[in-house]
mmCIF file of C-alpha atoms and ligand atoms in Angstrom:
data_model
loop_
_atom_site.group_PDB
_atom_site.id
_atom_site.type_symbol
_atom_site.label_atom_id
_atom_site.label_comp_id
_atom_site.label_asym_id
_atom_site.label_seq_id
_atom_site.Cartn_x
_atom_site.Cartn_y
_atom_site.Cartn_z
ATOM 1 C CA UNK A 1419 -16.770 19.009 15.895
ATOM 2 C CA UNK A 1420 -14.587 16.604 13.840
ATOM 3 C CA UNK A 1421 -14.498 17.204 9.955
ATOM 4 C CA UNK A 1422 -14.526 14.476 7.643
ATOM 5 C CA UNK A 1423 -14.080 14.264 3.985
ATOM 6 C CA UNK A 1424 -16.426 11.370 2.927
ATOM 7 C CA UNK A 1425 -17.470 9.889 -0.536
ATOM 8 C CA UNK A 1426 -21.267 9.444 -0.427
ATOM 9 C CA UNK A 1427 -21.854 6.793 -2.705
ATOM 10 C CA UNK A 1428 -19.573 4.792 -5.634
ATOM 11 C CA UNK A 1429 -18.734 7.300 -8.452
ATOM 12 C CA UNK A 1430 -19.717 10.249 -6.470
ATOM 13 C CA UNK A 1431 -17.925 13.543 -5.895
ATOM 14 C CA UNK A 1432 -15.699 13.713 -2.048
ATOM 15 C CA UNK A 1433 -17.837 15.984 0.474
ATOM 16 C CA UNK A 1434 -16.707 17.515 3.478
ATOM 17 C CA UNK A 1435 -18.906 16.549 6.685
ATOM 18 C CA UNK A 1436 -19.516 18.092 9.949
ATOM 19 C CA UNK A 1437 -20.148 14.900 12.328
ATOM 20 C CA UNK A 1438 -20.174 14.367 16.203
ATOM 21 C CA UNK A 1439 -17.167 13.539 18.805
ATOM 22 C CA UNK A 1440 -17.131 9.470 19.284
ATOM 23 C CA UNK A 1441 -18.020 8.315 22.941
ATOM 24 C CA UNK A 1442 -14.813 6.462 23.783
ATOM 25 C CA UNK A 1443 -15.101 2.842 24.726
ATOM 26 C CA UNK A 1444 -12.728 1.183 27.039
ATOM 27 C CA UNK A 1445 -8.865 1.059 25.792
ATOM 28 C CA UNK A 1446 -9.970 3.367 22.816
ATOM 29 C CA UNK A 1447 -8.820 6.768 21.840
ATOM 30 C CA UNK A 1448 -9.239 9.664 19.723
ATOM 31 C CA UNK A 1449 -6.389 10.725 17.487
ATOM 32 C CA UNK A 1450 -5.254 13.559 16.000
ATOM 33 C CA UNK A 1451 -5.058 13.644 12.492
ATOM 34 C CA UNK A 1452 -1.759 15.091 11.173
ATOM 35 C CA UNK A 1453 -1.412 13.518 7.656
ATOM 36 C CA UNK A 1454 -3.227 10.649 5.497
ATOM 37 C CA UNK A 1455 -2.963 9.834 2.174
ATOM 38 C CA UNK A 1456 -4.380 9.501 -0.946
ATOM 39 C CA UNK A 1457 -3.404 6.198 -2.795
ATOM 40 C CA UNK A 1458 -4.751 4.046 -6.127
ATOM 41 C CA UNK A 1459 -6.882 2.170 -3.626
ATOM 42 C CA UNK A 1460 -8.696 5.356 -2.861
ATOM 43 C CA UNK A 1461 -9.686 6.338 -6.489
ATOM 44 C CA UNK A 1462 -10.894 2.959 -6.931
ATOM 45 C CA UNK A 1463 -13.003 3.217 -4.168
ATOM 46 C CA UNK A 1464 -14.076 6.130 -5.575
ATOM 47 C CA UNK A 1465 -15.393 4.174 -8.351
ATOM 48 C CA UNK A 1466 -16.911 1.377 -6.762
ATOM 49 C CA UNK A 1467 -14.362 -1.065 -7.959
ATOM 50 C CA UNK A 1468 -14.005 -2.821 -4.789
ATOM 51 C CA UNK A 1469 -16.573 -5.509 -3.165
ATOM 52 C CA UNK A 1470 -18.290 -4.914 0.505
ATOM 53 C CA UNK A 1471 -17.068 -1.615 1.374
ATOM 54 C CA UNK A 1472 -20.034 0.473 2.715
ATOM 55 C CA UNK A 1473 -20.661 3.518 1.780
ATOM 56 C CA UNK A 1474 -20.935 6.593 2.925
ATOM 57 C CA UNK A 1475 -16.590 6.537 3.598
ATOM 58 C CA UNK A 1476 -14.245 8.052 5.103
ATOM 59 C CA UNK A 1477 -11.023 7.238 3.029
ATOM 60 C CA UNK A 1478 -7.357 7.170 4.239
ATOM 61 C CA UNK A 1479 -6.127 3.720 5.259
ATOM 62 C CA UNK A 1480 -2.755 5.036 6.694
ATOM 63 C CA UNK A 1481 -2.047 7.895 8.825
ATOM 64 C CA UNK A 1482 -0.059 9.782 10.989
ATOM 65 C CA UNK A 1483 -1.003 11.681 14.455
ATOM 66 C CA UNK A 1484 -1.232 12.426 17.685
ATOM 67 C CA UNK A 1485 -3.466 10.628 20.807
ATOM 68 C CA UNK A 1486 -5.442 13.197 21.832
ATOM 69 C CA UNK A 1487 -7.286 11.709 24.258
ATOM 70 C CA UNK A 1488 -7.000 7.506 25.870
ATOM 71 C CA UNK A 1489 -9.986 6.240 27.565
ATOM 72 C CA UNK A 1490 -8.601 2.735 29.355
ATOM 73 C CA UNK A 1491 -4.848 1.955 28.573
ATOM 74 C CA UNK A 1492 -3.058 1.067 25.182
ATOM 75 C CA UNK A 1493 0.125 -0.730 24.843
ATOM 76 C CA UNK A 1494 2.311 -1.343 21.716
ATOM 77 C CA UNK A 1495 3.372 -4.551 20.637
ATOM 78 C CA UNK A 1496 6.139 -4.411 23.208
ATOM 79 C CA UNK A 1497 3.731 -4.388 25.915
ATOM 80 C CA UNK A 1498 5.348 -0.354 26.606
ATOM 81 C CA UNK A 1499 1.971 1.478 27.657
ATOM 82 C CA UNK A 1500 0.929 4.755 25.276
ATOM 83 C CA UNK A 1501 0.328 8.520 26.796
ATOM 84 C CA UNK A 1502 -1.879 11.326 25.565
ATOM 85 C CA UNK A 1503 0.029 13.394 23.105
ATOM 86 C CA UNK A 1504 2.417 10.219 21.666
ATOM 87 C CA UNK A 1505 2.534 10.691 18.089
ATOM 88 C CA UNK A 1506 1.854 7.270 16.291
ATOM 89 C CA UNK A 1507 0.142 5.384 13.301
ATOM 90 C CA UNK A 1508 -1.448 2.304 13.535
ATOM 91 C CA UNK A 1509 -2.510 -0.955 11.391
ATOM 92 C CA UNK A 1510 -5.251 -0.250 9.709
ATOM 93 C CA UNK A 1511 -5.868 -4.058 8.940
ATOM 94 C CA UNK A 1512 -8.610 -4.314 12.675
ATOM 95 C CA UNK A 1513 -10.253 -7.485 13.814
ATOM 96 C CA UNK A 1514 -7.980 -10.365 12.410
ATOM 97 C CA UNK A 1515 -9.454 -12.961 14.905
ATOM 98 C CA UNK A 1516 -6.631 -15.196 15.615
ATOM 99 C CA UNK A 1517 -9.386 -17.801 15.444
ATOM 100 C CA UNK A 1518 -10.862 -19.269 11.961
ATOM 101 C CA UNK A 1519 -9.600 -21.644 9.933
ATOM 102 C CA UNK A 1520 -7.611 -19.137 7.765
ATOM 103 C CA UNK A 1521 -6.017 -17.826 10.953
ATOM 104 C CA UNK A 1522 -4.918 -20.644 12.358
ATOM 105 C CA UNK A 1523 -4.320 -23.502 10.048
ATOM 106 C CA UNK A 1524 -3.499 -21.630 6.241
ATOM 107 C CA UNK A 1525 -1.775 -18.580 9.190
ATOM 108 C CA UNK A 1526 -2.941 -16.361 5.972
ATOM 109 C CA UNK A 1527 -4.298 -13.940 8.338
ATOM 110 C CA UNK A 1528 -4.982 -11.200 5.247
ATOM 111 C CA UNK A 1529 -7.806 -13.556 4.502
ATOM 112 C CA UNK A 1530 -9.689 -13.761 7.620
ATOM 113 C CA UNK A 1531 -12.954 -13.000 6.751
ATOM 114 C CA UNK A 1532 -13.514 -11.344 10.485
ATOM 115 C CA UNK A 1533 -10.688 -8.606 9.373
ATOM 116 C CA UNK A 1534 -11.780 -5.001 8.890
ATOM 117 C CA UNK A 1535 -9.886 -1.979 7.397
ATOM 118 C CA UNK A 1536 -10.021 1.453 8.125
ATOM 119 C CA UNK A 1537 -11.012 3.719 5.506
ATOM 120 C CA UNK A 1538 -11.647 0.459 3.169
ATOM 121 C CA UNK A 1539 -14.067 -1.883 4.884
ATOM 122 C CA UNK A 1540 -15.205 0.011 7.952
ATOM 123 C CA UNK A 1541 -17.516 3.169 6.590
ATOM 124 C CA UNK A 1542 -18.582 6.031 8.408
ATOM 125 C CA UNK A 1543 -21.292 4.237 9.760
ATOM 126 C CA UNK A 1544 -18.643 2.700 11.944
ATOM 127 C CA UNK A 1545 -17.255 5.969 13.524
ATOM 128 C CA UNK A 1546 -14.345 8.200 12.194
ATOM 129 C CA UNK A 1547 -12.737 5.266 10.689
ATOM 130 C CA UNK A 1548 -10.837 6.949 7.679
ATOM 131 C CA UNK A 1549 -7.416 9.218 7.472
ATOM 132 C CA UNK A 1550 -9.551 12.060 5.428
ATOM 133 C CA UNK A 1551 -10.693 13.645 8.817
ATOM 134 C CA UNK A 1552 -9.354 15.890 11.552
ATOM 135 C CA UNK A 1553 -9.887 12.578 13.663
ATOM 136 C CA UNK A 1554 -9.972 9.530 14.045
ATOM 137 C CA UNK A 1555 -11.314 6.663 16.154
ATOM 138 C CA UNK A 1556 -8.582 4.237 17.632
ATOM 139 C CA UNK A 1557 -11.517 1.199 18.484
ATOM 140 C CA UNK A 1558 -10.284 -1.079 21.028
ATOM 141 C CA UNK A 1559 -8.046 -3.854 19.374
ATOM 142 C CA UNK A 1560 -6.581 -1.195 17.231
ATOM 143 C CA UNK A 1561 -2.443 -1.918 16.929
ATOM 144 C CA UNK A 1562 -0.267 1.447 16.750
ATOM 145 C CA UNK A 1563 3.134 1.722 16.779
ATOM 146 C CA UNK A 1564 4.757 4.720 18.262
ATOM 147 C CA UNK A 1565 5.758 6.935 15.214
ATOM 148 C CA UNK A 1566 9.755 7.490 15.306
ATOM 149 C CA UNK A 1567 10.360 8.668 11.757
ATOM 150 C CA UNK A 1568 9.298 11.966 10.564
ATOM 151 C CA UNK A 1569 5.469 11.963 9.462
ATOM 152 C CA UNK A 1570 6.488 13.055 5.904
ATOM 153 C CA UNK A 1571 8.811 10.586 5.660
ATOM 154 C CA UNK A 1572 7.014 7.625 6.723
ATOM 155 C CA UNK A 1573 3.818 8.932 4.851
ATOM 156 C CA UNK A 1574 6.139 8.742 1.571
ATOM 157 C CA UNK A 1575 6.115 5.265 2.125
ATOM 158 C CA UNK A 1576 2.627 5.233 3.320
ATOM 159 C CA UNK A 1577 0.347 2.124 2.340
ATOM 160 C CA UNK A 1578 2.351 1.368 -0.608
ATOM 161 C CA UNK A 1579 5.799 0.588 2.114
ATOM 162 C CA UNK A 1580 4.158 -2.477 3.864
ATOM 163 C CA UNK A 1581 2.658 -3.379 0.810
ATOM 164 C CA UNK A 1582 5.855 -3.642 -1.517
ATOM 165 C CA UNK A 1583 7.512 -4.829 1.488
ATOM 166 C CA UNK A 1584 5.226 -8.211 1.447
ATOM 167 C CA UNK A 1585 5.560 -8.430 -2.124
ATOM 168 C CA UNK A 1586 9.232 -8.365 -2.307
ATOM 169 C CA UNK A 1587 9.210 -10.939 0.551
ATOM 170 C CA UNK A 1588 6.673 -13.022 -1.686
ATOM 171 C CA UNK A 1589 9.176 -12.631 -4.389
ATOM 172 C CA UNK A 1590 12.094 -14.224 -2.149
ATOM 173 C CA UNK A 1591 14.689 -12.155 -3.982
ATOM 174 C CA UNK A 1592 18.227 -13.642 -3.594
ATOM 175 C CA UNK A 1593 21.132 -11.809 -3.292
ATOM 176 C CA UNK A 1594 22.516 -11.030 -6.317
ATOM 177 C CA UNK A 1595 19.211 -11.266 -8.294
ATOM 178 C CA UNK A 1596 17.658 -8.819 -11.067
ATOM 179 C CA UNK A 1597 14.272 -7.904 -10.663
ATOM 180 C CA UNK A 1598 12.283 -6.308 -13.069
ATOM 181 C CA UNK A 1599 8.999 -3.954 -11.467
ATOM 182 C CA UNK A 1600 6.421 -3.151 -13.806
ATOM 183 C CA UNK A 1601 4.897 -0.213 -12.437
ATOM 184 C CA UNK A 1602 6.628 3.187 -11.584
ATOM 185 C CA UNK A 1603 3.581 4.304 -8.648
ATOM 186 C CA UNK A 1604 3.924 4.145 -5.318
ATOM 187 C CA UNK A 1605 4.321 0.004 -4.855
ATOM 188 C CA UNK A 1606 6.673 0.031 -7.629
ATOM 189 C CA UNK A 1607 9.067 2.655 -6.453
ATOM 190 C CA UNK A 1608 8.803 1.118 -2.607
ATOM 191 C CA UNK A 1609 9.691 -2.074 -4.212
ATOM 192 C CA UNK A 1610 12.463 -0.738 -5.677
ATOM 193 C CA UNK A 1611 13.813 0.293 -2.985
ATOM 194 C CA UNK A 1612 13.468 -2.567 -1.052
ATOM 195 C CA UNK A 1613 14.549 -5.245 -3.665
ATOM 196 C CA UNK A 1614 17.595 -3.284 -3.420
ATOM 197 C CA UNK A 1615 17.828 -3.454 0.334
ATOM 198 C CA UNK A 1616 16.857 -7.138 0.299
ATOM 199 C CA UNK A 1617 19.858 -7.814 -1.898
ATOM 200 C CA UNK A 1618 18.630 -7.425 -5.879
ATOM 201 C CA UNK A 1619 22.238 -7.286 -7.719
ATOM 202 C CA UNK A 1620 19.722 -4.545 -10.240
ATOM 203 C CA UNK A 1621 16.336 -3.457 -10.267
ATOM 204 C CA UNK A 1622 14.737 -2.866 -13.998
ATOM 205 C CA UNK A 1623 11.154 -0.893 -13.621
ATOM 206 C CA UNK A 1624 8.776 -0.263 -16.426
ATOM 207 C CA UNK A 1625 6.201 2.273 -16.277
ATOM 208 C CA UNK A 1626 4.746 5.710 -16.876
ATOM 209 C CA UNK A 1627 4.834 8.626 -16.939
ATOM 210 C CA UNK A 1628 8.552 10.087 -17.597
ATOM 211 C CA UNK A 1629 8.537 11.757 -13.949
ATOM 212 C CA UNK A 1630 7.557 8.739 -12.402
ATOM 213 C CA UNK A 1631 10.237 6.737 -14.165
ATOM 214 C CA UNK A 1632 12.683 9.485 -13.066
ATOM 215 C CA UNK A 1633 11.328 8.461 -9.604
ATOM 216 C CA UNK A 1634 11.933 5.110 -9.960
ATOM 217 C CA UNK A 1635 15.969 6.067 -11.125
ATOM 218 C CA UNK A 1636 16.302 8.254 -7.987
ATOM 219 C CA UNK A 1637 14.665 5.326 -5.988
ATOM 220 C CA UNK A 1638 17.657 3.239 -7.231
ATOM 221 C CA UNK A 1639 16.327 1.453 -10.392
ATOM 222 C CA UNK A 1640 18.975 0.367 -12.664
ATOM 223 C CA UNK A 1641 17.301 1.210 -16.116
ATOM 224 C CA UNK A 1642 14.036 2.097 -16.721
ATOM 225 C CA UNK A 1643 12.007 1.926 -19.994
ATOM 226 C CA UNK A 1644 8.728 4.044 -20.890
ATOM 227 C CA UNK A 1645 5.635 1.590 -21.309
ATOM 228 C CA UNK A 1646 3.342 4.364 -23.150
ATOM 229 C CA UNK A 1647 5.946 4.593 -26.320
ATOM 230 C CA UNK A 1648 7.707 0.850 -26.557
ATOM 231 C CA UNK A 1649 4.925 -2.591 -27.330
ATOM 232 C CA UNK A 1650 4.779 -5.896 -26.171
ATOM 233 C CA UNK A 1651 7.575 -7.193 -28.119
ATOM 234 C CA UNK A 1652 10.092 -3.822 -27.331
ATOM 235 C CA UNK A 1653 9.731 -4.306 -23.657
ATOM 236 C CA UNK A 1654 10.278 -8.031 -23.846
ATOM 237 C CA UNK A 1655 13.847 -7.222 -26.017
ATOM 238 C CA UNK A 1656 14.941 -5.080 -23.151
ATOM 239 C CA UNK A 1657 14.450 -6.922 -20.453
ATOM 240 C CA UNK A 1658 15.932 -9.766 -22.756
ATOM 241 C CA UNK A 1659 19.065 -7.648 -23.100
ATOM 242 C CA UNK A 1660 19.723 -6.742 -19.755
ATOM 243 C CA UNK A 1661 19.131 -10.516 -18.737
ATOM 244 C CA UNK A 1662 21.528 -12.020 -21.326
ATOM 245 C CA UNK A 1663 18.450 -13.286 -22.531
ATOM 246 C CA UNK A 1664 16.768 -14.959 -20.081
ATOM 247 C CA UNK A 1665 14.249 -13.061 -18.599
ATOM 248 C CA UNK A 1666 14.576 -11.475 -15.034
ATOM 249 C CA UNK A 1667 14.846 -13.779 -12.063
ATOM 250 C CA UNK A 1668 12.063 -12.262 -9.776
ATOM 251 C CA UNK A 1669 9.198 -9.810 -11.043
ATOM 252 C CA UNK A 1670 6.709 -7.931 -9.305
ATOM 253 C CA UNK A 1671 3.520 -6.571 -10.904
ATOM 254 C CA UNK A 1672 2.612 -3.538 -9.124
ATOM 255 C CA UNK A 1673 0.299 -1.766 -12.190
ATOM 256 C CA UNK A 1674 -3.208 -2.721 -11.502
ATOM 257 C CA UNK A 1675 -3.475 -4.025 -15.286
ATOM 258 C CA UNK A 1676 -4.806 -7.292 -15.828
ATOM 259 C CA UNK A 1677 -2.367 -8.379 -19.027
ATOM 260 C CA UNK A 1678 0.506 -6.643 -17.013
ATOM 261 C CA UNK A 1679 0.227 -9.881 -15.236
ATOM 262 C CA UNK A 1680 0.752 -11.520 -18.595
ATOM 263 C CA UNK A 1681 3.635 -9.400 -19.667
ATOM 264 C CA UNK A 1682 4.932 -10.193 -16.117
ATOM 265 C CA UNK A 1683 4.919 -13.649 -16.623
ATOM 266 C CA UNK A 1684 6.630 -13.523 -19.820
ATOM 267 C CA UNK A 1685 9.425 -11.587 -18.799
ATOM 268 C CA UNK A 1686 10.675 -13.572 -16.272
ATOM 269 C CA UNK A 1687 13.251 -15.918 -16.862
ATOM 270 C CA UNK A 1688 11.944 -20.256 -16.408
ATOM 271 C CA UNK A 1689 11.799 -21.505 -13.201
ATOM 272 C CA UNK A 1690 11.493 -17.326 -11.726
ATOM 273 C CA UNK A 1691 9.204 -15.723 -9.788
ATOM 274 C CA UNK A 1692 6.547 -13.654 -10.329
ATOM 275 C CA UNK A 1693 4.762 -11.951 -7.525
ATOM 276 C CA UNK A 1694 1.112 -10.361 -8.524
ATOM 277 C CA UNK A 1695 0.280 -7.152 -6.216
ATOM 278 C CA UNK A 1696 -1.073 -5.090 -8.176
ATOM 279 C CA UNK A 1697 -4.547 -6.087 -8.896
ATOM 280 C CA UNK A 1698 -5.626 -5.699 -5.498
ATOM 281 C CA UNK A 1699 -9.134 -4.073 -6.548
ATOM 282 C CA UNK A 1700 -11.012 -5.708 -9.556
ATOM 283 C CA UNK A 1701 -10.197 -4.572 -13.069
ATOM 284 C CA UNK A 1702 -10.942 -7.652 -14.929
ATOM 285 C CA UNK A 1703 -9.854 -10.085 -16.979
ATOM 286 C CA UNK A 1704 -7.246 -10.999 -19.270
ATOM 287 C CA UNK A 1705 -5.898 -14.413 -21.110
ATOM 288 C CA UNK A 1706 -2.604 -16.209 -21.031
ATOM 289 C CA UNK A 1707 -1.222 -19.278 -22.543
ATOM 290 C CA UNK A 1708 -0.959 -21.968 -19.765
ATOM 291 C CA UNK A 1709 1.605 -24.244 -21.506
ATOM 292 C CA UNK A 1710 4.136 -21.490 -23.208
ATOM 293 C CA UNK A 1711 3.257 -18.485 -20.224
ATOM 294 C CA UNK A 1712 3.789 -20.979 -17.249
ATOM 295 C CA UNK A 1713 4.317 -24.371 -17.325
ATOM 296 C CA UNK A 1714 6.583 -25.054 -19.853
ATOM 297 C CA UNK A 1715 8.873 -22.045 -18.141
ATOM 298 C CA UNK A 1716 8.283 -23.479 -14.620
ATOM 299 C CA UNK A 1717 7.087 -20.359 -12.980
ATOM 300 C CA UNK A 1718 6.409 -19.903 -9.727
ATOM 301 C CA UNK A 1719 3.722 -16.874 -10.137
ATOM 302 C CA UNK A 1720 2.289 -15.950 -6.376
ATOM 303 C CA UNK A 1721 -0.376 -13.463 -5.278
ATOM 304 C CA UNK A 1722 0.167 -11.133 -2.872
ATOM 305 C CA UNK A 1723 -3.116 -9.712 -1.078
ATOM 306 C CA UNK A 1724 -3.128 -6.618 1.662
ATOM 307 C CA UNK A 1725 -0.461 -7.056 4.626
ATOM 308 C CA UNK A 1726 -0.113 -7.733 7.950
ATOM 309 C CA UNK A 1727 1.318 -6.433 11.175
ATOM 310 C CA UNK A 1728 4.754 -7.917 10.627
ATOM 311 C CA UNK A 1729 5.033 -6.114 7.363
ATOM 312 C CA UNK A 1730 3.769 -2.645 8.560
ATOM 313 C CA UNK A 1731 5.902 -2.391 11.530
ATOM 314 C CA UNK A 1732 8.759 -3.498 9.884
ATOM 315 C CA UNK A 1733 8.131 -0.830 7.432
ATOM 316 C CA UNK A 1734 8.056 1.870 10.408
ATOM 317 C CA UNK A 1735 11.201 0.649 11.799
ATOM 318 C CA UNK A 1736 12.842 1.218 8.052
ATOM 319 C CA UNK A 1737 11.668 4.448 7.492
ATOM 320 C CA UNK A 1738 13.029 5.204 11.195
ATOM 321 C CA UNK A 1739 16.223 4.172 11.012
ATOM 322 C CA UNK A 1740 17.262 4.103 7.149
ATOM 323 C CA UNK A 1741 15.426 7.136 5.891
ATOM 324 C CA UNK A 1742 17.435 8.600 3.163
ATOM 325 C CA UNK A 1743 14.924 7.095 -0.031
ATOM 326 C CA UNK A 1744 11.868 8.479 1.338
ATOM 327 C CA UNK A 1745 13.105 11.950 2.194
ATOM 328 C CA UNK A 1746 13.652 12.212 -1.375
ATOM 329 C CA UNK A 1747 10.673 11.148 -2.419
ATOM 330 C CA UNK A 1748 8.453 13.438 -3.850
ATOM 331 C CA UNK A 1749 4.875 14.854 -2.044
ATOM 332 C CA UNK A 1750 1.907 17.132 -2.833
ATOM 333 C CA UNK A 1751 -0.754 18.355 0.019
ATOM 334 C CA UNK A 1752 -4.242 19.115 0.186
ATOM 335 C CA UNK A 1753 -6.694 19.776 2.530
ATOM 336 C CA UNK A 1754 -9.500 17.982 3.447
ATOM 337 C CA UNK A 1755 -11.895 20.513 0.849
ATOM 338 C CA UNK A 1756 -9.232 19.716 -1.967
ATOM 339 C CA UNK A 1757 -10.151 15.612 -1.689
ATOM 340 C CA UNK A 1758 -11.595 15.476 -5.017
ATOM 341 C CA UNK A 1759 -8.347 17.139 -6.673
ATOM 342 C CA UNK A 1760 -5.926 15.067 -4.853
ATOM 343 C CA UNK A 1761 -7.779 12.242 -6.334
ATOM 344 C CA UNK A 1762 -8.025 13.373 -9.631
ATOM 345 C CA UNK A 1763 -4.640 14.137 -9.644
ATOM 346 C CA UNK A 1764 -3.480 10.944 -8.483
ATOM 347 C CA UNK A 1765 -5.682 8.569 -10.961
ATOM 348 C CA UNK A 1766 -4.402 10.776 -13.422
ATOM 349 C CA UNK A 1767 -0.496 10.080 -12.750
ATOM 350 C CA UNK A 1768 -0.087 13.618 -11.700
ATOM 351 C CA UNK A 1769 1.234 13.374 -8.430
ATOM 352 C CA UNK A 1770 3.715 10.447 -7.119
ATOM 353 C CA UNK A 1771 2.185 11.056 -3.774
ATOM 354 C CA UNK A 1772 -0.578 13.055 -2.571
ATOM 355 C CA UNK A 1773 -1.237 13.656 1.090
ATOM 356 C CA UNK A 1774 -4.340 15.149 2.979
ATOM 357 C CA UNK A 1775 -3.552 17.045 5.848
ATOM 358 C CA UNK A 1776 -7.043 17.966 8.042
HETATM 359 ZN ZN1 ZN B 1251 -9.349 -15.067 11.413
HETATM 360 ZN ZN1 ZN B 1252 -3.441 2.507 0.018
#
């Protein structure tokens, strides 16, 4: 019998679950679990911060395993048919319809309102849709990419790699560029590392706590400044200083603070870019002057909502083939019965990454 770890209800504590094998429909299969993950997204949902997710759920959006069983066929996006036993991940984004209106004319396919997402927006009441569970159910439709990096590795990417990886596309970072991140957790460090790759001359972060920022150094930042002991005004002066004044010429917000938007905004030099991708679950909101904060500078400020195929199999092929960042990257495991930990631990900055392995 499969073994999930499931949150009942909003603001209740993770229990573990004894529930029954799926039936397998047609081109479906049952996987494996061998890691998941515990990210921000998770302790919000935790807390009920996020609109029309149904609870009970299973949580764990990415994930690595193995196909334990295929019922029909599955192919991979090169048409290259998967066997029993393959080790892969998949998309967890299900259901885009390639249909409506946001589909097809805006091709803003992370706001089709048909789209589904395991461990988010499909609850248990959907099958073993979440990462926190010895299994999972690969539903028909379901795209997976055969896993060639090492689980660890990839999962120290994990949701925040395809994330940061559309956000630092949003940010269309030129070669030669500085960007400033505000936010030293898993987007922030991922974006680091891709700014760099993407051709940022130097990446500034700010954030919290000291061993995150110490992450975000190894990850390749430039400088890094600690938000819990410098104000408004002290972080503006050095990103001022290491911008001969100007302001930095493409920043992303990846904090999950309303007036971090703010602060992004005004450090960022006129006529930048500022790329929001942090606020991805509702915490509010927060004020800004529209003349001095954006018009008068001539920003280009963009929003950057969930990801797409593209950006998650690009981010497999990375990890793959240019590893070295995210074997150094630093991860703590639990099991399934240690849920509630893992996520106390990582809304409490404890942990850069946490991992549940089933
Ligand atoms: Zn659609
Ligand atoms: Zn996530």
């Amino acid at each position: 019998m499969p073994l999930v770890a499931v949150i009942p209800e909003p603001n209740a504590p993770v229990e573990v679950r004894e529930v029954v094998e799926p039936d397998l429909e047609q081109n479906s299969a049952l996987l494996e679990v061998e890691v998941s993950e515990v990210c921000g997204t998770d302790v919000y949902l935790q807390q009920g911060r996020l609109a029309g997710v149904p609870y009970p759920l299973v949580p764990g959006h990415v994930s690595v395993g193995r196909l334990q069983k295929i019922r029909g066929e599955l192919f991979d996006v090169e048409g290259k048919r998967f066997n029993e036993g393959e080790r892969i991940t998949f998309l967890d984004v299900h259901r885009t319809c390639n249909a409506c209106w946001y589909c097809l004319v805006a091709k803003a396919g992370t706001r089709c309102p048909q789209r589904k997402v395991y461990g988010i927006t499909y609850g248990l009441d959907d099958g073993l849709c979440g990462g926190w569970s010895t299994h999972i159910y690969i539903k028909p439709g379901t795209r997976c990419i055969r896993l060639e990096a090492e689980p660890e590795t990839f999962m120290a990417g994990g949701c925040a790699l395809p994330t940061s990886l559309h956000a630092v596309e949003r940010g269309d970072i030129k070669i030669g560029d500085t960007v400033l991140v505000l936010g030293s957790g898993p987007v922030g460090i991922n974006a680091i590392v891709l700014a760099l790759m993407r051709g940022a001359l130097r990446v500034l972060c700010i954030g919290a706590p000291e061993t995150r920022l110490d992450a975000a150094s190894e990850a390749g930042a430039f400088a890094t400044l600690n938000i819990e002991t410098h104000d408004e005004a002290q972080r503006l002066d050095w990103v001022r200083e290491h911008t001969s004044g100007r302001g930095a010429d493409v920043t992303i917000e990846a904090t999950g603070a309303p007036e971090a938007v703010v602060q992004a905004m005004r450090f960022t030099r006129d006529a930048g870019v500022v790329v929001v991708v942090g606020q991805y679950t509702d915490h509010g909101s927060t004020s800004f002057n529209p003349h001095l904060d954006l018009n008068k500078k001539h920003l280009d400020v963009r929003g950057c909502w969930g990801s797409e195929f593209s950006h998650f199999y690009r981010a497999a092929q990375i990890v793959a083939q240019r590893s070295e960042p995210w074997t150094r990257m630093s991860l703590i495991s639990y099991g399934l019965e240690q849920a509630n930990e893992a996520l106390a631990d990582v809304s409490e900055g404890r942990v850069l990454k946490a991992l549940i392995r089933p």
